[in-house]
Amino acid sequence: MMVTTLTYTPRQWLGLLLGLGLVTAPHVNHLPPTILAFVAVVWLWRVAIIFRPDVQPGKIVLLLLTMTGLALLFAQHRAVFGRDAGTGLFVVALILKLMELKRERDVYLVVFLAFIVAATQFLYDQTLWMGLYIILVCGLLLTVLMTLNDAEGGLWRQVRAALTILIQALPLTLALFLLFPRLEAPRWMLLKQDRSARTGLSEFMEPGSITNLGMSDELVFRVRFEGKTPPMRERYWRGPVFSHTDGKRWSEAGRLTSVRTPAKVEFFGQPYRYTLMMEPQDKPWVFALDLPGDFPEQLIMKSTYQLYDSRDLADQRQEYHLESYTRYRAAAITRREHMVNLHLPGPPAQKIQDLVKNLSGYTAPPETFANNVLDHFRQKAFYYSLTPPAMDNDPIATFLFETRTGFCSHYAAAFVYLMRTAGIPSRVVTGYQGGVMNPVGKFIEVRQANAHAWTEIWLDGKGWVRYDPTAAIAPERVEQTLDIERQLETGAISYLDMDSEITRQLSWLSRAGQLWGSVDYSWQRWVINYRSASQQQLLSKWGIADLKQMFFWLGGILTLTTLMLSLFLLKRSRPGHLSAEVRHYQRFCEQFARLGFPRRIGEGARDYARRMAGDFPDQSELINRISAQFIRLRYEPKAQEEDLARFEKLVREFKLELEGKH
Amino acid sequence: MNLKQKLAESRFFKGEAPVKQPITLSHRRIYILPSRRGLAFAVVLLLLLLIAFVYNNNLVYLLTFALASVYFVSILHCFKSLSGLKVSMGRSSPVFAGEQAHFDLLIDNPAPWARTKIHCRLAQPEFISVPPQVQMSWTLAIASISRGWLALPTVTLASFFPFGWFRAWSPLRFDVGVWVYPKPWPKSVPFPDASADSAADQGHKHRGADDFYGLAEYRPGDSIKHIHWQSYAKGAGVFVKQYSGLQSRELWLDYQAVLNLPLEDRLSLLCRWLLDAQAQGLQFGLRLPGFERPPGQGELHLQACLQALAKF
């Protein structure tokens, strides 16, 4: 292949730079400021070169620039692998290459790098908007490539052509997306810093700032019960317990609670014996059925009754034999614990105090008050939503009085806050709830989507008693499963709210909000979380069971779409798609051809008419008229639509008669 | 056509057997392979797939599949950019060795879409763009090195449309060519034959107002002595004077008469004499071993003689 020097007009330069700028732009949020500044400066420099070619850097400046970029990268990340470092590397490489575009080849390299930078965007942001944005920007990048291979046509024509090809590629894209086997990457491929990016429970809870609950169907653990399996409503798998709050963020109460040995617990009834198989995870937590009575030695119980593994798990699957009782009573609470679980970041707002007073929090016994609060959630318009609005300032009050929309963390946090306002020691417990029985393996699978938050309040004589305020708003959630996918499938929850009365009262605005919510949900469920489990589930519905069949179908669809697309693309080369006047004229010529007087190669319409008029003298007038009209229609730009109609009529009525000859 | 013939390597690079008729480019004549850039892009796709796999990120998968599908669909578009073109060759005129031979390539685009940036490679690559439903001619130049029949080599039409990832190409061979005449001897040399020589001398002597009958446009090979400098100075172009006085003279140009020169130089000298004789309006004949053309006159006669030299 020849080496082609780049001849770019300022317009093309601007197009290229715009495309690359748009690709990099969303990275503003995650690039370190120094690298961001570097990228911005070099980009602006490059733009300046278009208008002032004399500011093009020399070799030495270029070398310095490259060194600077690499130094900045190294200073930031001290590595070239991993999400952040890799992204930085690609962005810096892209921007540096931009300074040295001499040949067409360099443009290709830059555009290829830009595709990778576009992809890294998805490691940070997976919203529908970002998806659409990146696809459009990729369309622009394809246009840049097209300008190199398409000499003519304005920019818009090329943008349109590139987008057309993108649309033509859509069916194949979908087939690949659905059928390409999704395999879990082995753990060793994940770099240390990327592991924390996976979904899962964290060491704190911040209901107001999370506006989108991840609904990963990633497996967390499996449980196989010996003998009886506890009913769904008792399957609370205990994780971190949060007692401390600053009003927004809830976290464990620090060293004090974690180091001490837990208070004695009295157990009732028969224990559940089971084997817990934890999938590899970043944290040493072991999610035992609430509340574990007997556990292996390597496990340690915090004073909040949470279990964790004392060993370095090194990302391996772990198996534990445990024993739990679902009926229990904690014997005592220390003074310290009592204090911590009553702590509020400041005096509660007047509105909250009024609410507590209205629900007789200051007068009635704790249990009555707790039930009153649950009734309040049940009767007032509180919604369960996976995508609640952000509540940045004073999330508790905002949730209770304004948005009234949230998921388990919101309800748990608000509930505990109200309890503490009324002077009842209470805390938030996080973990998982439910889990689906796998009928084949006879074990329960608990996935990230089962993550849950509930509360415990201290009742004298009863110990810590579990209250699940989310259950007040969505009883189905407790009775059936927390597996949202399954729930939506069975129609158990209709996603935003349970009450059809309320739905009717909603303004169109909230309907639009709901609509968007469900679009976003579908996006989450079908695109972002389309993983190996959901793929198998979906494909088995269509009878595609194994990998072999998957490839078989993929090949079939590939062949089919190719065939259809080539038919679509190439059919227009047949005469049927010539312009109308040519088609009519060809019909006219065919009449002569049938009698042995075809139009010769290269013979113009005028010459042919003269020849035919000579051979068919009594038709000569018509022949000349038709030919003249054809020439006019074909070559005169002023020809009108009705001229074409007249021409067609003329041709249709033209009948060549053999008697006319000799 | 059996499989062995179908897969013959020459089809892919040299093209099918040469033909005279117009060639319509179809799937039988168009070949497609990824270009080097296309291969590089395939590597990029693999890298994207790896990122998607490691991070288990469905949107990266989606982007990868979208780009891979575009990659795949662009094969069809690449094919489409050549498919349906009707290519034929126009007439071309003979040249003297060392000159550029010109071939007219006629490209007819009957389809309603434009063909842009078609690489046409003969001697050096050139770009052709043909608007929809338009016929275009394109002149290809090729250096003629030695005398004889210069067959048009394989003309390769290629396209990298739309994204440069694939190269569709079609090697075309046409049964056309041009005669390459020997390179005329650089200087005018007196005609060989004594009688002819005297005739020429006479011609020189007798050249006067009576004999001069007009001006003709300069053609390569015309004697520099006959250039009509007056009209050239006026900026009217280059003309040569033509004389009628010598019309009746006969001149035999004989290969045997030119001695002591290598073969090519002899032919070159004969070529020069033929041209001079024609320019001076002489009656001239050519005698080569195994070829003889009696004295005659006119353009056709000259061409026949030059062709004899080219073939010799």
PDB file of N, CA, C and O in Angstrom, chain A residues 2 83 108 112 116 119 122 142 146 148-150 152 166 168-169 173 180 182-185 189-190 194 527-528 530-531 562 572 578, chain B residues 35 37 41 47-48 53-62 65-66 69-70 72 77 110 112 116-117 119 129 133 160 162-165:
ATOM      1  N   MET A   2       0.410   2.185  -0.752  1.00  0.00           N
ATOM      2  CA  MET A   2       1.240   3.385  -0.850  1.00  0.00           C
ATOM      3  C   MET A   2       1.085   4.231   0.419  1.00  0.00           C
ATOM      4  O   MET A   2       0.106   4.128   1.140  1.00  0.00           O
ATOM      5  N   ARG A  83      -8.061   0.319  35.217  1.00  0.00           N
ATOM      6  CA  ARG A  83      -9.030   1.161  34.545  1.00  0.00           C
ATOM      7  C   ARG A  83      -8.559   2.608  34.420  1.00  0.00           C
ATOM      8  O   ARG A  83      -8.485   3.159  33.321  1.00  0.00           O
ATOM      9  N   TYR A 108      -5.757   7.275  10.821  1.00  0.00           N
ATOM     10  CA  TYR A 108      -6.351   5.990  11.195  1.00  0.00           C
ATOM     11  C   TYR A 108      -5.976   5.617  12.617  1.00  0.00           C
ATOM     12  O   TYR A 108      -6.804   5.222  13.415  1.00  0.00           O
ATOM     13  N   PHE A 112      -8.547   5.034  15.654  1.00  0.00           N
ATOM     14  CA  PHE A 112      -8.604   3.748  16.353  1.00  0.00           C
ATOM     15  C   PHE A 112      -8.438   3.959  17.857  1.00  0.00           C
ATOM     16  O   PHE A 112      -9.159   3.376  18.667  1.00  0.00           O
ATOM     17  N   ILE A 116     -11.065   3.306  21.286  1.00  0.00           N
ATOM     18  CA  ILE A 116     -10.754   2.686  22.579  1.00  0.00           C
ATOM     19  C   ILE A 116     -11.103   3.649  23.718  1.00  0.00           C
ATOM     20  O   ILE A 116     -11.699   3.256  24.722  1.00  0.00           O
ATOM     21  N   ALA A 119     -14.638   3.527  24.365  1.00  0.00           N
ATOM     22  CA  ALA A 119     -15.053   2.329  25.116  1.00  0.00           C
ATOM     23  C   ALA A 119     -14.752   2.480  26.601  1.00  0.00           C
ATOM     24  O   ALA A 119     -15.556   2.080  27.447  1.00  0.00           O
ATOM     25  N   PHE A 122     -17.318   3.727  29.090  1.00  0.00           N
ATOM     26  CA  PHE A 122     -18.349   2.861  29.652  1.00  0.00           C
ATOM     27  C   PHE A 122     -17.910   2.201  30.945  1.00  0.00           C
ATOM     28  O   PHE A 122     -18.721   1.619  31.655  1.00  0.00           O
ATOM     29  N   LEU A 142     -16.365   7.566  12.338  1.00  0.00           N
ATOM     30  CA  LEU A 142     -16.453   6.816  11.083  1.00  0.00           C
ATOM     31  C   LEU A 142     -16.478   7.778   9.906  1.00  0.00           C
ATOM     32  O   LEU A 142     -15.896   7.520   8.856  1.00  0.00           O
ATOM     33  N   MET A 146     -14.326   8.098   6.583  1.00  0.00           N
ATOM     34  CA  MET A 146     -14.927   8.125   5.254  1.00  0.00           C
ATOM     35  C   MET A 146     -14.379   9.278   4.421  1.00  0.00           C
ATOM     36  O   MET A 146     -14.170   9.138   3.220  1.00  0.00           O
ATOM     37  N   LEU A 148     -11.572  10.222   4.180  1.00  0.00           N
ATOM     38  CA  LEU A 148     -10.301   9.831   3.571  1.00  0.00           C
ATOM     39  C   LEU A 148     -10.507   8.945   2.349  1.00  0.00           C
ATOM     40  O   LEU A 148      -9.614   8.787   1.538  1.00  0.00           O
ATOM     41  N   ASN A 149     -11.669   8.342   2.240  1.00  0.00           N
ATOM     42  CA  ASN A 149     -11.899   7.381   1.164  1.00  0.00           C
ATOM     43  C   ASN A 149     -13.029   7.796   0.233  1.00  0.00           C
ATOM     44  O   ASN A 149     -13.466   7.012  -0.580  1.00  0.00           O
ATOM     45  N   ASP A 150     -13.477   8.989   0.385  1.00  0.00           N
ATOM     46  CA  ASP A 150     -14.576   9.470  -0.426  1.00  0.00           C
ATOM     47  C   ASP A 150     -14.192  10.863  -0.856  1.00  0.00           C
ATOM     48  O   ASP A 150     -14.167  11.783  -0.057  1.00  0.00           O
ATOM     49  N   GLU A 152     -15.520  12.975  -2.946  1.00  0.00           N
ATOM     50  CA  GLU A 152     -16.508  14.006  -3.169  1.00  0.00           C
ATOM     51  C   GLU A 152     -17.612  13.964  -2.129  1.00  0.00           C
ATOM     52  O   GLU A 152     -17.638  13.103  -1.265  1.00  0.00           O
ATOM     53  N   LEU A 166     -24.008   2.591   9.898  1.00  0.00           N
ATOM     54  CA  LEU A 166     -24.164   2.232  11.308  1.00  0.00           C
ATOM     55  C   LEU A 166     -25.536   1.599  11.550  1.00  0.00           C
ATOM     56  O   LEU A 166     -25.668   0.606  12.268  1.00  0.00           O
ATOM     57  N   GLN A 168     -27.389   0.135   9.230  1.00  0.00           N
ATOM     58  CA  GLN A 168     -27.429  -1.156   8.541  1.00  0.00           C
ATOM     59  C   GLN A 168     -26.735  -2.234   9.368  1.00  0.00           C
ATOM     60  O   GLN A 168     -27.041  -3.417   9.244  1.00  0.00           O
ATOM     61  N   ALA A 169     -25.801  -1.802  10.191  1.00  0.00           N
ATOM     62  CA  ALA A 169     -25.066  -2.775  11.007  1.00  0.00           C
ATOM     63  C   ALA A 169     -25.854  -3.173  12.251  1.00  0.00           C
ATOM     64  O   ALA A 169     -25.455  -4.073  12.969  1.00  0.00           O
ATOM     65  N   THR A 173     -25.475  -6.238  14.998  1.00  0.00           N
ATOM     66  CA  THR A 173     -25.026  -5.853  16.335  1.00  0.00           C
ATOM     67  C   THR A 173     -25.901  -6.512  17.392  1.00  0.00           C
ATOM     68  O   THR A 173     -25.403  -7.078  18.362  1.00  0.00           O
ATOM     69  N   PHE A 180     -23.647 -13.642  21.558  1.00  0.00           N
ATOM     70  CA  PHE A 180     -22.233 -13.835  21.876  1.00  0.00           C
ATOM     71  C   PHE A 180     -22.122 -14.306  23.318  1.00  0.00           C
ATOM     72  O   PHE A 180     -22.652 -13.675  24.228  1.00  0.00           O
ATOM     73  N   ARG A 182     -21.459 -14.844  27.012  1.00  0.00           N
ATOM     74  CA  ARG A 182     -20.882 -14.020  28.077  1.00  0.00           C
ATOM     75  C   ARG A 182     -20.223 -14.939  29.094  1.00  0.00           C
ATOM     76  O   ARG A 182     -20.886 -15.796  29.679  1.00  0.00           O
ATOM     77  N   LEU A 183     -18.971 -14.760  29.264  1.00  0.00           N
ATOM     78  CA  LEU A 183     -18.266 -15.566  30.238  1.00  0.00           C
ATOM     79  C   LEU A 183     -17.714 -14.628  31.296  1.00  0.00           C
ATOM     80  O   LEU A 183     -17.354 -13.500  31.003  1.00  0.00           O
ATOM     81  N   GLU A 184     -17.672 -15.124  32.506  1.00  0.00           N
ATOM     82  CA  GLU A 184     -17.084 -14.325  33.576  1.00  0.00           C
ATOM     83  C   GLU A 184     -15.580 -14.339  33.404  1.00  0.00           C
ATOM     84  O   GLU A 184     -14.974 -15.396  33.207  1.00  0.00           O
ATOM     85  N   ALA A 185     -14.980 -13.169  33.483  1.00  0.00           N
ATOM     86  CA  ALA A 185     -13.524 -13.134  33.403  1.00  0.00           C
ATOM     87  C   ALA A 185     -12.957 -13.777  34.658  1.00  0.00           C
ATOM     88  O   ALA A 185     -13.488 -13.583  35.745  1.00  0.00           O
ATOM     89  N   MET A 189      -7.620 -11.877  36.146  1.00  0.00           N
ATOM     90  CA  MET A 189      -7.553 -10.848  35.116  1.00  0.00           C
ATOM     91  C   MET A 189      -7.944  -9.483  35.657  1.00  0.00           C
ATOM     92  O   MET A 189      -7.684  -8.467  35.041  1.00  0.00           O
ATOM     93  N   LEU A 190      -8.592  -9.491  36.810  1.00  0.00           N
ATOM     94  CA  LEU A 190      -9.005  -8.213  37.381  1.00  0.00           C
ATOM     95  C   LEU A 190      -7.864  -7.653  38.204  1.00  0.00           C
ATOM     96  O   LEU A 190      -7.238  -8.362  38.987  1.00  0.00           O
ATOM     97  N   ASP A 194      -9.399  -2.522  40.504  1.00  0.00           N
ATOM     98  CA  ASP A 194     -10.686  -2.571  39.819  1.00  0.00           C
ATOM     99  C   ASP A 194     -11.706  -3.394  40.578  1.00  0.00           C
ATOM    100  O   ASP A 194     -12.882  -3.335  40.299  1.00  0.00           O
ATOM    101  N   VAL A 527     -29.613  -4.464  29.065  1.00  0.00           N
ATOM    102  CA  VAL A 527     -28.352  -4.119  28.404  1.00  0.00           C
ATOM    103  C   VAL A 527     -27.191  -4.228  29.376  1.00  0.00           C
ATOM    104  O   VAL A 527     -26.272  -5.007  29.186  1.00  0.00           O
ATOM    105  N   ILE A 528     -27.279  -3.456  30.450  1.00  0.00           N
ATOM    106  CA  ILE A 528     -26.111  -3.418  31.328  1.00  0.00           C
ATOM    107  C   ILE A 528     -25.918  -4.728  32.064  1.00  0.00           C
ATOM    108  O   ILE A 528     -24.810  -5.205  32.238  1.00  0.00           O
ATOM    109  N   TYR A 530     -27.048  -7.728  31.214  1.00  0.00           N
ATOM    110  CA  TYR A 530     -27.268  -8.931  30.415  1.00  0.00           C
ATOM    111  C   TYR A 530     -26.021  -9.799  30.537  1.00  0.00           C
ATOM    112  O   TYR A 530     -25.083  -9.691  29.771  1.00  0.00           O
ATOM    113  N   ARG A 531     -26.018 -10.606  31.570  1.00  0.00           N
ATOM    114  CA  ARG A 531     -24.824 -11.421  31.832  1.00  0.00           C
ATOM    115  C   ARG A 531     -25.115 -12.877  31.573  1.00  0.00           C
ATOM    116  O   ARG A 531     -26.189 -13.230  31.102  1.00  0.00           O
ATOM    117  N   THR A 562     -26.554 -10.819   6.054  1.00  0.00           N
ATOM    118  CA  THR A 562     -25.679 -10.464   4.937  1.00  0.00           C
ATOM    119  C   THR A 562     -26.436 -10.570   3.626  1.00  0.00           C
ATOM    120  O   THR A 562     -26.374  -9.682   2.777  1.00  0.00           O
ATOM    121  N   ARG A 572     -30.435  -2.020  -6.335  1.00  0.00           N
ATOM    122  CA  ARG A 572     -30.666  -0.758  -7.022  1.00  0.00           C
ATOM    123  C   ARG A 572     -29.783  -0.583  -8.247  1.00  0.00           C
ATOM    124  O   ARG A 572     -29.920   0.363  -8.981  1.00  0.00           O
ATOM    125  N   LEU A 578     -33.361   2.596 -12.512  1.00  0.00           N
ATOM    126  CA  LEU A 578     -32.918   3.744 -13.278  1.00  0.00           C
ATOM    127  C   LEU A 578     -33.970   4.827 -13.124  1.00  0.00           C
ATOM    128  O   LEU A 578     -35.095   4.570 -12.715  1.00  0.00           O
TER     129      LEU A 578
ATOM    130  N   SER B  35      -7.536  -4.360   4.094  1.00  0.00           N
ATOM    131  CA  SER B  35      -6.299  -3.619   3.891  1.00  0.00           C
ATOM    132  C   SER B  35      -5.472  -3.713   5.171  1.00  0.00           C
ATOM    133  O   SER B  35      -5.926  -4.260   6.168  1.00  0.00           O
ATOM    134  N   ARG B  37      -4.841  -1.372   7.111  1.00  0.00           N
ATOM    135  CA  ARG B  37      -5.592  -0.613   8.127  1.00  0.00           C
ATOM    136  C   ARG B  37      -6.748  -1.440   8.662  1.00  0.00           C
ATOM    137  O   ARG B  37      -7.092  -1.356   9.839  1.00  0.00           O
ATOM    138  N   PHE B  41      -7.480  -2.510  12.407  1.00  0.00           N
ATOM    139  CA  PHE B  41      -8.757  -2.282  13.082  1.00  0.00           C
ATOM    140  C   PHE B  41      -9.272  -3.574  13.721  1.00  0.00           C
ATOM    141  O   PHE B  41      -9.883  -3.545  14.791  1.00  0.00           O
ATOM    142  N   LEU B  47      -8.983  -5.943  21.001  1.00  0.00           N
ATOM    143  CA  LEU B  47      -8.634  -5.260  22.249  1.00  0.00           C
ATOM    144  C   LEU B  47      -9.910  -4.814  22.972  1.00  0.00           C
ATOM    145  O   LEU B  47     -10.044  -4.984  24.193  1.00  0.00           O
ATOM    146  N   LEU B  48     -10.846  -4.268  22.210  1.00  0.00           N
ATOM    147  CA  LEU B  48     -12.108  -3.840  22.811  1.00  0.00           C
ATOM    148  C   LEU B  48     -12.837  -5.033  23.429  1.00  0.00           C
ATOM    149  O   LEU B  48     -13.396  -4.940  24.519  1.00  0.00           O
ATOM    150  N   PHE B  53     -14.521  -8.108  28.117  1.00  0.00           N
ATOM    151  CA  PHE B  53     -14.487  -9.393  28.818  1.00  0.00           C
ATOM    152  C   PHE B  53     -13.948  -9.219  30.237  1.00  0.00           C
ATOM    153  O   PHE B  53     -14.543  -9.680  31.211  1.00  0.00           O
ATOM    154  N   VAL B  54     -12.842  -8.513  30.360  1.00  0.00           N
ATOM    155  CA  VAL B  54     -12.215  -8.371  31.672  1.00  0.00           C
ATOM    156  C   VAL B  54     -13.123  -7.601  32.620  1.00  0.00           C
ATOM    157  O   VAL B  54     -13.300  -7.976  33.773  1.00  0.00           O
ATOM    158  N   TYR B  55     -13.725  -6.538  32.114  1.00  0.00           N
ATOM    159  CA  TYR B  55     -14.560  -5.722  32.991  1.00  0.00           C
ATOM    160  C   TYR B  55     -16.007  -6.176  32.992  1.00  0.00           C
ATOM    161  O   TYR B  55     -16.837  -5.572  33.652  1.00  0.00           O
ATOM    162  N   ASN B  56     -16.263  -7.203  32.198  1.00  0.00           N
ATOM    163  CA  ASN B  56     -17.615  -7.731  32.090  1.00  0.00           C
ATOM    164  C   ASN B  56     -18.611  -6.592  31.849  1.00  0.00           C
ATOM    165  O   ASN B  56     -19.614  -6.459  32.525  1.00  0.00           O
ATOM    166  N   ASN B  57     -18.244  -5.755  30.902  1.00  0.00           N
ATOM    167  CA  ASN B  57     -19.012  -4.531  30.680  1.00  0.00           C
ATOM    168  C   ASN B  57     -19.803  -4.660  29.386  1.00  0.00           C
ATOM    169  O   ASN B  57     -19.250  -4.736  28.293  1.00  0.00           O
ATOM    170  N   ASN B  58     -21.106  -4.680  29.541  1.00  0.00           N
ATOM    171  CA  ASN B  58     -21.950  -4.943  28.384  1.00  0.00           C
ATOM    172  C   ASN B  58     -21.963  -3.814  27.374  1.00  0.00           C
ATOM    173  O   ASN B  58     -22.154  -4.034  26.201  1.00  0.00           O
ATOM    174  N   LEU B  59     -21.766  -2.586  27.845  1.00  0.00           N
ATOM    175  CA  LEU B  59     -21.769  -1.491  26.876  1.00  0.00           C
ATOM    176  C   LEU B  59     -20.522  -1.530  26.016  1.00  0.00           C
ATOM    177  O   LEU B  59     -20.558  -1.181  24.839  1.00  0.00           O
ATOM    178  N   VAL B  60     -19.409  -1.955  26.609  1.00  0.00           N
ATOM    179  CA  VAL B  60     -18.210  -2.121  25.776  1.00  0.00           C
ATOM    180  C   VAL B  60     -18.433  -3.249  24.782  1.00  0.00           C
ATOM    181  O   VAL B  60     -18.057  -3.146  23.614  1.00  0.00           O
ATOM    182  N   TYR B  61     -19.084  -4.320  25.240  1.00  0.00           N
ATOM    183  CA  TYR B  61     -19.459  -5.380  24.305  1.00  0.00           C
ATOM    184  C   TYR B  61     -20.293  -4.794  23.173  1.00  0.00           C
ATOM    185  O   TYR B  61     -20.047  -5.046  21.996  1.00  0.00           O
ATOM    186  N   LEU B  62     -21.268  -4.001  23.557  1.00  0.00           N
ATOM    187  CA  LEU B  62     -22.190  -3.446  22.556  1.00  0.00           C
ATOM    188  C   LEU B  62     -21.430  -2.600  21.542  1.00  0.00           C
ATOM    189  O   LEU B  62     -21.628  -2.734  20.333  1.00  0.00           O
ATOM    190  N   PHE B  65     -19.400  -4.841  19.296  1.00  0.00           N
ATOM    191  CA  PHE B  65     -20.214  -5.533  18.301  1.00  0.00           C
ATOM    192  C   PHE B  65     -20.698  -4.564  17.230  1.00  0.00           C
ATOM    193  O   PHE B  65     -20.771  -4.916  16.060  1.00  0.00           O
ATOM    194  N   ALA B  66     -21.038  -3.343  17.660  1.00  0.00           N
ATOM    195  CA  ALA B  66     -21.487  -2.359  16.673  1.00  0.00           C
ATOM    196  C   ALA B  66     -20.367  -2.082  15.679  1.00  0.00           C
ATOM    197  O   ALA B  66     -20.588  -2.086  14.459  1.00  0.00           O
ATOM    198  N   SER B  69     -19.799  -5.032  13.450  1.00  0.00           N
ATOM    199  CA  SER B  69     -20.833  -5.149  12.419  1.00  0.00           C
ATOM    200  C   SER B  69     -20.609  -4.121  11.322  1.00  0.00           C
ATOM    201  O   SER B  69     -20.775  -4.419  10.137  1.00  0.00           O
ATOM    202  N   VAL B  70     -20.217  -2.916  11.723  1.00  0.00           N
ATOM    203  CA  VAL B  70     -19.921  -1.893  10.716  1.00  0.00           C
ATOM    204  C   VAL B  70     -18.764  -2.369   9.841  1.00  0.00           C
ATOM    205  O   VAL B  70     -18.787  -2.234   8.614  1.00  0.00           O
ATOM    206  N   PHE B  72     -18.025  -5.385   9.164  1.00  0.00           N
ATOM    207  CA  PHE B  72     -18.527  -6.425   8.281  1.00  0.00           C
ATOM    208  C   PHE B  72     -19.360  -5.829   7.149  1.00  0.00           C
ATOM    209  O   PHE B  72     -19.177  -6.170   5.982  1.00  0.00           O
ATOM    210  N   HIS B  77     -20.313  -2.589   1.217  1.00  0.00           N
ATOM    211  CA  HIS B  77     -20.248  -1.256   0.621  1.00  0.00           C
ATOM    212  C   HIS B  77     -19.009  -1.116  -0.252  1.00  0.00           C
ATOM    213  O   HIS B  77     -19.031  -0.427  -1.266  1.00  0.00           O
ATOM    214  N   PRO B 110     -23.739   3.019 -14.527  1.00  0.00           N
ATOM    215  CA  PRO B 110     -25.182   3.032 -14.771  1.00  0.00           C
ATOM    216  C   PRO B 110     -25.981   3.138 -13.484  1.00  0.00           C
ATOM    217  O   PRO B 110     -27.184   3.329 -13.517  1.00  0.00           O
ATOM    218  N   PRO B 112     -27.383   4.443  -9.718  1.00  0.00           N
ATOM    219  CA  PRO B 112     -27.771   5.765  -9.223  1.00  0.00           C
ATOM    220  C   PRO B 112     -26.897   6.251  -8.068  1.00  0.00           C
ATOM    221  O   PRO B 112     -27.285   7.175  -7.382  1.00  0.00           O
ATOM    222  N   THR B 116     -16.746   7.240  -5.852  1.00  0.00           N
ATOM    223  CA  THR B 116     -15.742   8.269  -5.618  1.00  0.00           C
ATOM    224  C   THR B 116     -14.431   7.636  -5.230  1.00  0.00           C
ATOM    225  O   THR B 116     -14.391   6.583  -4.609  1.00  0.00           O
ATOM    226  N   LYS B 117     -13.420   8.310  -5.605  1.00  0.00           N
ATOM    227  CA  LYS B 117     -12.052   7.939  -5.253  1.00  0.00           C
ATOM    228  C   LYS B 117     -11.754   6.489  -5.599  1.00  0.00           C
ATOM    229  O   LYS B 117     -11.395   5.682  -4.749  1.00  0.00           O
ATOM    230  N   HIS B 119      -9.319   4.053  -7.142  1.00  0.00           N
ATOM    231  CA  HIS B 119      -7.900   4.060  -7.460  1.00  0.00           C
ATOM    232  C   HIS B 119      -7.723   3.322  -8.771  1.00  0.00           C
ATOM    233  O   HIS B 119      -8.168   2.194  -8.916  1.00  0.00           O
ATOM    234  N   SER B 129     -13.378   9.737  -9.963  1.00  0.00           N
ATOM    235  CA  SER B 129     -14.702   9.787  -9.368  1.00  0.00           C
ATOM    236  C   SER B 129     -15.733   9.845 -10.475  1.00  0.00           C
ATOM    237  O   SER B 129     -15.588  10.642 -11.398  1.00  0.00           O
ATOM    238  N   GLN B 133     -24.916   7.538 -12.923  1.00  0.00           N
ATOM    239  CA  GLN B 133     -25.438   7.480 -14.293  1.00  0.00           C
ATOM    240  C   GLN B 133     -24.687   8.390 -15.240  1.00  0.00           C
ATOM    241  O   GLN B 133     -25.278   9.118 -16.034  1.00  0.00           O
ATOM    242  N   PHE B 160     -11.291   1.774  -1.665  1.00  0.00           N
ATOM    243  CA  PHE B 160     -11.185   1.566  -0.221  1.00  0.00           C
ATOM    244  C   PHE B 160     -12.429   2.074   0.491  1.00  0.00           C
ATOM    245  O   PHE B 160     -12.468   2.164   1.701  1.00  0.00           O
ATOM    246  N   PRO B 162     -15.960   2.199   2.275  1.00  0.00           N
ATOM    247  CA  PRO B 162     -16.168   3.531   2.842  1.00  0.00           C
ATOM    248  C   PRO B 162     -15.137   3.933   3.900  1.00  0.00           C
ATOM    249  O   PRO B 162     -14.883   5.101   4.058  1.00  0.00           O
ATOM    250  N   PHE B 163     -14.534   2.970   4.591  1.00  0.00           N
ATOM    251  CA  PHE B 163     -13.713   3.377   5.739  1.00  0.00           C
ATOM    252  C   PHE B 163     -12.248   3.006   5.573  1.00  0.00           C
ATOM    253  O   PHE B 163     -11.476   3.139   6.522  1.00  0.00           O
ATOM    254  N   GLY B 164     -11.885   2.509   4.423  1.00  0.00           N
ATOM    255  CA  GLY B 164     -10.492   2.190   4.211  1.00  0.00           C
ATOM    256  C   GLY B 164     -10.054   0.881   4.840  1.00  0.00           C
ATOM    257  O   GLY B 164      -8.870   0.592   4.874  1.00  0.00           O
ATOM    258  N   TRP B 165     -11.007   0.100   5.312  1.00  0.00           N
ATOM    259  CA  TRP B 165     -10.640  -1.145   5.987  1.00  0.00           C
ATOM    260  C   TRP B 165     -10.486  -2.291   5.005  1.00  0.00           C
ATOM    261  O   TRP B 165      -9.836  -3.269   5.276  1.00  0.00           O
TER     262      TRP B 165
END
